[in-house]
PDB file of C-alpha atoms in Angstrom:
ATOM      1  CA  MET A 216      -0.009  -0.026   0.040  1.00 37.00           C
ATOM      2  CA  THR A 217       1.373   3.405  -0.947  1.00 37.00           C
ATOM      3  CA  GLU A 218       1.980   6.178   1.651  1.00 39.00           C
ATOM      4  CA  ALA A 219      -0.922   8.145   0.158  1.00 37.00           C
ATOM      5  CA  ARG A 220      -3.295   5.231   0.459  1.00 32.00           C
ATOM      6  CA  GLN A 221      -2.107   4.514   4.039  1.00 38.00           C
ATOM      7  CA  ARG A 222      -3.067   8.084   5.019  1.00 38.00           C
ATOM      8  CA  THR A 223      -6.431   7.744   3.371  1.00 36.00           C
ATOM      9  CA  ALA A 224      -7.102   4.501   5.193  1.00 36.00           C
ATOM     10  CA  THR A 225      -6.490   5.914   8.716  1.00 43.00           C
ATOM     11  CA  PRO A 226      -9.588   6.303  10.950  1.00 47.00           C
ATOM     12  CA  ALA A 227      -8.501   9.791  12.134  1.00 53.00           C
ATOM     13  CA  ALA A 228     -11.289  11.614  10.323  1.00 55.00           C
ATOM     14  CA  SER A 229     -13.894   9.652  12.324  1.00 79.00           C
ATOM     15  CA  LEU A 230     -12.396  10.283  15.707  1.00 90.00           C
ATOM     16  CA  ASN A 231     -14.855  12.100  17.899  1.00 92.00           C
ATOM     17  CA  GLY A 232     -13.738  11.843  21.509  1.00 93.00           C
ATOM     18  CA  ASP A 233     -12.511   8.290  21.243  1.00 95.00           C
ATOM     19  CA  TRP A 234     -10.333   6.889  24.025  1.00 96.00           C
ATOM     20  CA  LEU A 235      -7.037   5.587  22.781  1.00 97.00           C
ATOM     21  CA  THR A 236      -4.372   3.662  24.679  1.00 96.00           C
ATOM     22  CA  ILE A 237      -0.807   4.890  24.461  1.00 96.00           C
ATOM     23  CA  GLU A 238      -0.115   2.212  21.844  1.00 96.00           C
ATOM     24  CA  ARG A 239      -2.980   3.125  19.679  1.00 97.00           C
ATOM     25  CA  LEU A 240      -2.185   6.798  19.940  1.00 98.00           C
ATOM     26  CA  ARG A 241       1.406   6.257  18.999  1.00 97.00           C
ATOM     27  CA  ASN A 242       0.287   4.245  15.951  1.00 97.00           C
ATOM     28  CA  LEU A 243      -2.206   6.978  14.870  1.00 97.00           C
ATOM     29  CA  LEU A 244       0.435   9.737  15.133  1.00 97.00           C
ATOM     30  CA  ASN A 245       2.978   7.681  13.188  1.00 96.00           C
ATOM     31  CA  VAL A 246       0.477   7.534  10.314  1.00 94.00           C
ATOM     32  CA  ARG A 247      -0.850  11.129  10.466  1.00 94.00           C
ATOM     33  CA  LYS A 248       2.578  12.771  10.939  1.00 95.00           C
ATOM     34  CA  PRO A 249       3.124  15.120   7.951  1.00 95.00           C
ATOM     35  CA  SER A 250       6.079  14.763   5.614  1.00 93.00           C
ATOM     36  CA  GLU A 251       8.877  17.242   5.549  1.00 92.00           C
ATOM     37  CA  GLY A 252       7.791  20.500   3.960  1.00 91.00           C
ATOM     38  CA  GLU A 253       4.071  19.956   4.476  1.00 95.00           C
ATOM     39  CA  ALA A 254       2.059  22.372   6.555  1.00 95.00           C
ATOM     40  CA  ALA A 255       2.232  21.591  10.319  1.00 97.00           C
ATOM     41  CA  SER A 256       1.898  23.260  13.706  1.00 97.00           C
ATOM     42  CA  SER A 257       1.357  22.241  17.387  1.00 98.00           C
ATOM     43  CA  LEU A 258      -0.347  23.767  20.403  1.00 98.00           C
ATOM     44  CA  TYR A 259      -0.091  22.794  24.054  1.00 98.00           C
ATOM     45  CA  LEU A 260      -2.518  24.260  26.573  1.00 98.00           C
ATOM     46  CA  ARG A 261      -2.454  23.944  30.292  1.00 97.00           C
ATOM     47  CA  PRO A 262      -5.819  23.365  32.099  1.00 96.00           C
ATOM     48  CA  ASN A 263      -8.167  26.366  31.790  1.00 93.00           C
ATOM     49  CA  GLU A 264      -5.887  28.204  29.373  1.00 95.00           C
ATOM     50  CA  THR A 265      -6.927  29.349  25.887  1.00 93.00           C
ATOM     51  CA  ALA A 266      -4.940  29.625  22.660  1.00 94.00           C
ATOM     52  CA  GLN A 267      -3.510  33.004  21.839  1.00 93.00           C
ATOM     53  CA  SER A 268      -3.766  32.334  18.119  1.00 92.00           C
ATOM     54  CA  SER A 269      -7.165  33.241  16.670  1.00 94.00           C
ATOM     55  CA  GLU A 270      -6.884  30.406  14.139  1.00 94.00           C
ATOM     56  CA  TRP A 271      -6.431  27.849  16.923  1.00 96.00           C
ATOM     57  CA  ARG A 272      -9.260  29.272  18.922  1.00 95.00           C
ATOM     58  CA  GLU A 273     -11.621  29.114  15.970  1.00 95.00           C
ATOM     59  CA  ARG A 274     -10.723  25.413  15.387  1.00 93.00           C
ATOM     60  CA  LEU A 275     -11.099  24.374  18.993  1.00 95.00           C
ATOM     61  CA  ALA A 276     -14.394  26.220  19.321  1.00 95.00           C
ATOM     62  CA  ARG A 277     -15.924  23.775  16.847  1.00 93.00           C
ATOM     63  CA  LEU A 278     -15.585  21.075  19.392  1.00 94.00           C
ATOM     64  CA  GLY A 279     -17.393  22.966  22.139  1.00 92.00           C
ATOM     65  CA  LYS A 280     -16.454  22.208  25.789  1.00 91.00           C
ATOM     66  CA  ALA A 281     -16.022  18.447  25.498  1.00 91.00           C
ATOM     67  CA  PRO A 282     -12.169  18.334  25.116  1.00 92.00           C
ATOM     68  CA  GLU A 283     -11.805  20.442  28.307  1.00 90.00           C
ATOM     69  CA  GLU A 284     -13.890  18.209  30.467  1.00 90.00           C
ATOM     70  CA  SER A 285     -10.950  16.111  31.697  1.00 87.00           C
ATOM     71  CA  GLY A 286      -9.348  19.270  33.220  1.00 94.00           C
ATOM     72  CA  CYS A 287      -5.933  18.173  32.033  1.00 97.00           C
ATOM     73  CA  GLY A 288      -5.372  20.625  29.210  1.00 97.00           C
ATOM     74  CA  LEU A 289      -5.018  19.925  25.477  1.00 98.00           C
ATOM     75  CA  VAL A 290      -2.420  18.822  22.933  1.00 98.00           C
ATOM     76  CA  CYS A 291      -3.241  19.827  19.337  1.00 98.00           C
ATOM     77  CA  LEU A 292      -1.314  18.547  16.320  1.00 98.00           C
ATOM     78  CA  ARG A 293      -1.889  19.922  12.857  1.00 97.00           C
ATOM     79  CA  GLY A 294      -0.657  17.995   9.811  1.00 96.00           C
ATOM     80  CA  ARG A 295      -1.558  19.278   6.351  1.00 92.00           C
ATOM     81  CA  ASP A 296      -5.366  19.952   6.373  1.00 92.00           C
ATOM     82  CA  GLN A 297      -6.224  18.002   9.506  1.00 94.00           C
ATOM     83  CA  VAL A 298      -5.940  18.594  13.300  1.00 96.00           C
ATOM     84  CA  LEU A 299      -5.844  16.067  16.087  1.00 98.00           C
ATOM     85  CA  VAL A 300      -7.027  17.409  19.399  1.00 98.00           C
ATOM     86  CA  ILE A 301      -5.891  15.251  22.300  1.00 98.00           C
ATOM     87  CA  ALA A 302      -7.063  15.459  25.899  1.00 98.00           C
ATOM     88  CA  PRO A 303      -4.292  13.718  27.801  1.00 98.00           C
ATOM     89  CA  PRO A 304      -4.845  11.651  30.962  1.00 97.00           C
ATOM     90  CA  PHE A 305      -2.563  13.869  33.056  1.00 98.00           C
ATOM     91  CA  PRO A 306      -2.157  17.635  33.167  1.00 97.00           C
ATOM     92  CA  VAL A 307      -0.157  19.566  30.550  1.00 98.00           C
ATOM     93  CA  THR A 308       2.444  21.554  32.604  1.00 96.00           C
ATOM     94  CA  GLU A 309       3.387  24.183  30.095  1.00 97.00           C
ATOM     95  CA  SER A 310       1.514  26.045  27.339  1.00 98.00           C
ATOM     96  CA  SER A 311       3.345  26.525  24.094  1.00 97.00           C
ATOM     97  CA  GLN A 312       2.894  26.864  20.356  1.00 97.00           C
ATOM     98  CA  HIS A 313       5.167  25.475  17.654  1.00 97.00           C
ATOM     99  CA  ASP A 314       5.457  25.966  13.859  1.00 96.00           C
ATOM    100  CA  ASP A 315       5.943  22.258  13.301  1.00 97.00           C
ATOM    101  CA  TRP A 316       4.556  18.869  14.310  1.00 98.00           C
ATOM    102  CA  ASN A 317       6.035  18.587  17.817  1.00 98.00           C
ATOM    103  CA  GLU A 318       4.982  15.428  19.725  1.00 97.00           C
ATOM    104  CA  ALA A 319       7.942  15.547  22.115  1.00 97.00           C
ATOM    105  CA  PRO A 320       6.320  17.308  25.010  1.00 98.00           C
ATOM    106  CA  MET A 321       3.258  15.032  24.872  1.00 98.00           C
ATOM    107  CA  TRP A 322       5.358  11.860  25.059  1.00 98.00           C
ATOM    108  CA  SER A 323       7.311  13.342  27.959  1.00 97.00           C
ATOM    109  CA  LEU A 324       3.935  13.729  29.663  1.00 97.00           C
ATOM    110  CA  LEU A 325       2.570  10.281  28.749  1.00 97.00           C
ATOM    111  CA  ASP A 326       5.799   8.260  29.343  1.00 95.00           C
ATOM    112  CA  ALA A 327       6.496   9.739  32.792  1.00 95.00           C
ATOM    113  CA  GLU A 328       6.392   7.152  35.534  1.00 95.00           C
ATOM    114  CA  ARG A 329       3.665   8.189  37.979  1.00 97.00           C
ATOM    115  CA  THR A 330       2.195   6.946  41.177  1.00 98.00           C
ATOM    116  CA  VAL A 331      -1.571   7.247  41.070  1.00 98.00           C
ATOM    117  CA  GLY A 332      -4.187   6.523  43.700  1.00 98.00           C
ATOM    118  CA  VAL A 333      -7.556   5.377  42.529  1.00 98.00           C
ATOM    119  CA  VAL A 334     -10.884   5.377  44.466  1.00 97.00           C
ATOM    120  CA  LEU A 335     -13.906   3.561  42.924  1.00 96.00           C
ATOM    121  CA  VAL A 336     -17.220   3.724  44.712  1.00 93.00           C
ATOM    122  CA  ARG A 337     -20.686   2.355  43.870  1.00 88.00           C
ATOM    123  CA  LEU A 338     -23.667   1.258  45.933  1.00 83.00           C
ATOM    124  CA  GLY A 339     -22.468  -1.705  47.971  1.00 81.00           C
ATOM    125  CA  ARG A 340     -18.966  -2.083  46.575  1.00 88.00           C
ATOM    126  CA  TYR A 341     -15.720  -0.169  46.489  1.00 92.00           C
ATOM    127  CA  SER A 342     -12.073  -0.409  45.397  1.00 95.00           C
ATOM    128  CA  VAL A 343      -9.084   1.638  46.557  1.00 97.00           C
ATOM    129  CA  ALA A 344      -5.778   1.073  44.662  1.00 97.00           C
ATOM    130  CA  VAL A 345      -2.330   2.477  44.049  1.00 98.00           C
ATOM    131  CA  TYR A 346      -0.578   2.190  40.626  1.00 98.00           C
ATOM    132  CA  ARG A 347       2.977   2.693  39.692  1.00 98.00           C
ATOM    133  CA  GLY A 348       2.848   3.385  36.011  1.00 96.00           C
ATOM    134  CA  ALA A 349       0.350   0.996  34.574  1.00 94.00           C
ATOM    135  CA  ASP A 350       1.094  -1.693  37.257  1.00 96.00           C
ATOM    136  CA  LEU A 351      -1.099  -2.341  40.177  1.00 97.00           C
ATOM    137  CA  ALA A 352       0.941  -1.878  43.322  1.00 97.00           C
ATOM    138  CA  THR A 353      -1.584  -2.332  46.207  1.00 97.00           C
ATOM    139  CA  SER A 354      -5.335  -2.554  46.439  1.00 96.00           C
ATOM    140  CA  LYS A 355      -8.346  -3.321  48.638  1.00 95.00           C
ATOM    141  CA  THR A 356     -11.786  -4.229  47.318  1.00 93.00           C
ATOM    142  CA  ASP A 357     -14.681  -4.977  49.460  1.00 88.00           C
ATOM    143  CA  SER A 358     -18.445  -4.972  49.533  1.00 78.00           C
ATOM    144  CA  ARG A 359     -21.054  -3.808  52.106  1.00 64.00           C
ATOM    145  CA  TYR A 360     -24.788  -4.328  51.722  1.00 53.00           C
ATOM    146  CA  VAL A 361     -26.883  -1.340  50.969  1.00 54.00           C
ATOM    147  CA  LYS A 362     -30.650  -1.571  50.265  1.00 52.00           C
ATOM    148  CA  GLY A 363     -31.985  -0.502  46.907  1.00 58.00           C
ATOM    149  CA  LYS A 364     -34.482   2.258  46.537  1.00 56.00           C
ATOM    150  CA  HIS A 365     -37.932   1.773  48.113  1.00 49.00           C
ATOM    151  CA  HIS A 366     -40.984   3.068  46.204  1.00 50.00           C
ATOM    152  CA  ALA A 367     -43.732   2.622  48.829  1.00 53.00           C
ATOM    153  CA  GLY A 368     -44.976   5.633  50.724  1.00 53.00           C
ATOM    154  CA  GLY A 369     -45.782   6.533  54.319  1.00 50.00           C
ATOM    155  CA  THR A 370     -44.123   5.476  57.532  1.00 55.00           C
ATOM    156  CA  SER A 371     -42.641   2.330  55.863  1.00 60.00           C
ATOM    157  CA  GLN A 372     -40.846   4.554  53.343  1.00 61.00           C
ATOM    158  CA  LEU A 373     -39.328   6.799  56.047  1.00 62.00           C
ATOM    159  CA  ARG A 374     -38.149   3.865  58.071  1.00 64.00           C
ATOM    160  CA  TYR A 375     -36.627   2.245  54.963  1.00 55.00           C
ATOM    161  CA  THR A 376     -34.952   5.499  53.986  1.00 60.00           C
ATOM    162  CA  ARG A 377     -33.297   5.805  57.404  1.00 63.00           C
ATOM    163  CA  VAL A 378     -32.018   2.292  57.295  1.00 56.00           C
ATOM    164  CA  ARG A 379     -30.681   2.787  53.765  1.00 59.00           C
ATOM    165  CA  GLU A 380     -28.990   6.061  54.709  1.00 65.00           C
ATOM    166  CA  GLY A 381     -27.357   4.366  57.672  1.00 63.00           C
ATOM    167  CA  GLN A 382     -26.002   1.611  55.456  1.00 70.00           C
ATOM    168  CA  MET A 383     -24.605   4.157  52.948  1.00 74.00           C
ATOM    169  CA  ARG A 384     -22.901   6.065  55.794  1.00 82.00           C
ATOM    170  CA  ARG A 385     -21.250   2.840  57.000  1.00 83.00           C
ATOM    171  CA  LEU A 386     -20.055   2.160  53.470  1.00 87.00           C
ATOM    172  CA  TYR A 387     -18.616   5.667  53.195  1.00 89.00           C
ATOM    173  CA  VAL A 388     -16.821   5.250  56.523  1.00 89.00           C
ATOM    174  CA  LYS A 389     -15.316   1.956  55.381  1.00 92.00           C
ATOM    175  CA  VAL A 390     -14.083   3.524  52.107  1.00 92.00           C
ATOM    176  CA  CYS A 391     -12.518   6.422  54.066  1.00 93.00           C
ATOM    177  CA  GLU A 392     -10.723   4.054  56.336  1.00 94.00           C
ATOM    178  CA  THR A 393      -9.465   2.125  53.363  1.00 96.00           C
ATOM    179  CA  ILE A 394      -8.160   5.305  51.695  1.00 96.00           C
ATOM    180  CA  ARG A 395      -6.153   6.035  54.810  1.00 95.00           C
ATOM    181  CA  ALA A 396      -4.709   2.481  54.850  1.00 96.00           C
ATOM    182  CA  GLN A 397      -3.816   2.413  51.137  1.00 97.00           C
ATOM    183  CA  PHE A 398      -2.682   6.031  50.624  1.00 97.00           C
ATOM    184  CA  GLU A 399      -0.890   6.984  53.810  1.00 96.00           C
ATOM    185  CA  PRO A 400       2.175   4.754  53.244  1.00 97.00           C
ATOM    186  CA  VAL A 401       2.760   6.348  49.843  1.00 97.00           C
ATOM    187  CA  ALA A 402       1.254   9.811  50.422  1.00 96.00           C
ATOM    188  CA  ALA A 403       4.570  11.527  49.666  1.00 96.00           C
ATOM    189  CA  GLU A 404       4.900   9.632  46.412  1.00 97.00           C
ATOM    190  CA  LEU A 405       1.391  10.133  45.027  1.00 98.00           C
ATOM    191  CA  ASP A 406       1.370  12.276  41.889  1.00 98.00           C
ATOM    192  CA  HIS A 407      -2.413  12.127  41.283  1.00 98.00           C
ATOM    193  CA  VAL A 408      -5.631  10.713  42.685  1.00 98.00           C
ATOM    194  CA  ILE A 409      -8.421   9.686  40.337  1.00 97.00           C
ATOM    195  CA  LEU A 410     -12.017   8.944  41.318  1.00 96.00           C
ATOM    196  CA  GLY A 411     -14.638   6.817  39.643  1.00 94.00           C
ATOM    197  CA  GLY A 412     -17.593   4.574  39.934  1.00 90.00           C
ATOM    198  CA  GLU A 413     -21.329   5.392  40.096  1.00 87.00           C
ATOM    199  CA  LYS A 414     -21.984   9.161  40.079  1.00 88.00           C
ATOM    200  CA  PHE A 415     -24.642   9.413  42.688  1.00 85.00           C
ATOM    201  CA  THR A 416     -22.872   7.247  45.219  1.00 86.00           C
ATOM    202  CA  LEU A 417     -19.501   8.942  44.505  1.00 88.00           C
ATOM    203  CA  ASN A 418     -20.992  12.433  44.995  1.00 88.00           C
ATOM    204  CA  GLY A 419     -22.505  11.420  48.335  1.00 87.00           C
ATOM    205  CA  PHE A 420     -19.148   9.949  49.446  1.00 89.00           C
ATOM    206  CA  LEU A 421     -17.223  13.135  48.497  1.00 89.00           C
ATOM    207  CA  LYS A 422     -19.430  15.116  50.985  1.00 88.00           C
ATOM    208  CA  VAL A 423     -18.658  13.011  53.975  1.00 87.00           C
ATOM    209  CA  CYS A 424     -15.051  11.793  53.606  1.00 89.00           C
ATOM    210  CA  PRO A 425     -12.581  14.301  54.999  1.00 85.00           C
ATOM    211  CA  ARG A 426      -9.700  11.970  54.089  1.00 85.00           C
ATOM    212  CA  LEU A 427      -9.959  12.851  50.481  1.00 89.00           C
ATOM    213  CA  GLY A 428      -9.571  16.507  51.333  1.00 89.00           C
ATOM    214  CA  GLU A 429      -5.943  15.822  52.150  1.00 92.00           C
ATOM    215  CA  TYR A 430      -5.409  14.982  48.452  1.00 95.00           C
ATOM    216  CA  LYS A 431      -7.525  17.673  46.930  1.00 93.00           C
ATOM    217  CA  GLY A 432      -4.571  19.381  45.346  1.00 94.00           C
ATOM    218  CA  ILE A 433      -3.661  16.291  43.327  1.00 97.00           C
ATOM    219  CA  THR A 434      -7.109  14.892  42.607  1.00 96.00           C
ATOM    220  CA  LEU A 435      -7.876  15.116  38.956  1.00 97.00           C
ATOM    221  CA  LYS A 436     -11.108  16.428  37.529  1.00 94.00           C
ATOM    222  CA  ARG A 437     -11.635  13.461  35.252  1.00 92.00           C
ATOM    223  CA  ARG A 438     -13.831  10.535  36.456  1.00 93.00           C
ATOM    224  CA  LEU A 439     -13.450   6.860  35.603  1.00 93.00           C
ATOM    225  CA  ASN A 440     -16.579   5.239  34.251  1.00 88.00           C
ATOM    226  CA  ILE A 441     -16.257   1.933  36.125  1.00 87.00           C
ATOM    227  CA  ARG A 442     -19.625   0.092  36.573  1.00 81.00           C
ATOM    228  CA  ASP A 443     -18.392  -2.591  38.963  1.00 82.00           C
ATOM    229  CA  PRO A 444     -15.333  -1.952  41.212  1.00 86.00           C
ATOM    230  CA  LYS A 445     -13.878  -5.410  41.719  1.00 83.00           C
ATOM    231  CA  ARG A 446     -10.505  -7.052  41.801  1.00 83.00           C
ATOM    232  CA  ASP A 447     -10.609  -8.211  38.134  1.00 85.00           C
ATOM    233  CA  THR A 448     -11.445  -4.651  37.109  1.00 87.00           C
ATOM    234  CA  LEU A 449      -8.259  -3.336  38.742  1.00 94.00           C
ATOM    235  CA  ASP A 450      -5.987  -5.603  36.707  1.00 90.00           C
ATOM    236  CA  ASP A 451      -7.014  -3.899  33.491  1.00 89.00           C
ATOM    237  CA  LEU A 452      -7.383  -0.409  34.880  1.00 95.00           C
ATOM    238  CA  GLY A 453      -3.676   0.522  34.665  1.00 94.00           C
ATOM    239  CA  SER A 454      -3.923   0.890  30.884  1.00 94.00           C
ATOM    240  CA  THR A 455      -7.185   2.851  31.126  1.00 94.00           C
ATOM    241  CA  LEU A 456      -5.540   5.419  33.410  1.00 96.00           C
ATOM    242  CA  HIS A 457      -3.182   6.324  30.611  1.00 96.00           C
ATOM    243  CA  GLU A 458      -5.763   6.620  27.807  1.00 97.00           C
ATOM    244  CA  SER A 459      -6.132   9.888  25.943  1.00 97.00           C
ATOM    245  CA  ARG A 460      -9.310  11.193  24.390  1.00 97.00           C
ATOM    246  CA  VAL A 461      -8.901  12.199  20.719  1.00 98.00           C
ATOM    247  CA  TRP A 462     -10.886  14.330  18.228  1.00 97.00           C
ATOM    248  CA  ALA A 463     -10.099  15.001  14.574  1.00 96.00           C
ATOM    249  CA  LEU A 464     -11.259  18.012  12.586  1.00 94.00           C
ATOM    250  CA  ASP A 465     -10.369  19.693   9.287  1.00 93.00           C
ATOM    251  CA  TRP A 466      -8.127  22.766   9.512  1.00 92.00           C
TER     252      TRP A 466
END
């Protein structure tokens, strides 16, 4: 297959917020990288920063707010008439603009060895883990019974609600204790903390666990969409932590 046909065959044009592993991202960029002499430029934005170039601002505006939802900034690579917009899994540390296709700062970001704490909570089950790079270092997974929602009314409903709220509080206390046990021994080494699980349960937990407040400065905005926190899930999660979200658009 010729180089021109290889470029045509790439799926980049259909990327619309797809999650790519480091390996898939590397393969994509190898194919999309422009040849010498072809139009190219790059843009790196720290979280909450905007492009100084009006051209870049106009292109990014087409995607709305979705690329910024991770809170980790953006990496934008233009090759010829296409742009790849990449929301990396970890924060961009320095904003910059380049008149060429410059992947180097992104790979420095993605290839860095990090220690990451993970907290996954859903109704009745939780996992707390520490990863070194993509490898699971330590973890604790447990379950605690919590009643489902009750749809009857009256006194029965109130009694049921009180019981359920008590069960949820005990779950939250147990998760908080596990965070202390898992994170305290490596607190000085933690680069980031990432949360995930079921949204309603996680939001309730965040309101009552002071332990997580100690890690507020390193807790990332992104949330992991993990339906069932269990030991088998943790084995595959190391790769997920390092996935980037990618969009493609015309220049």
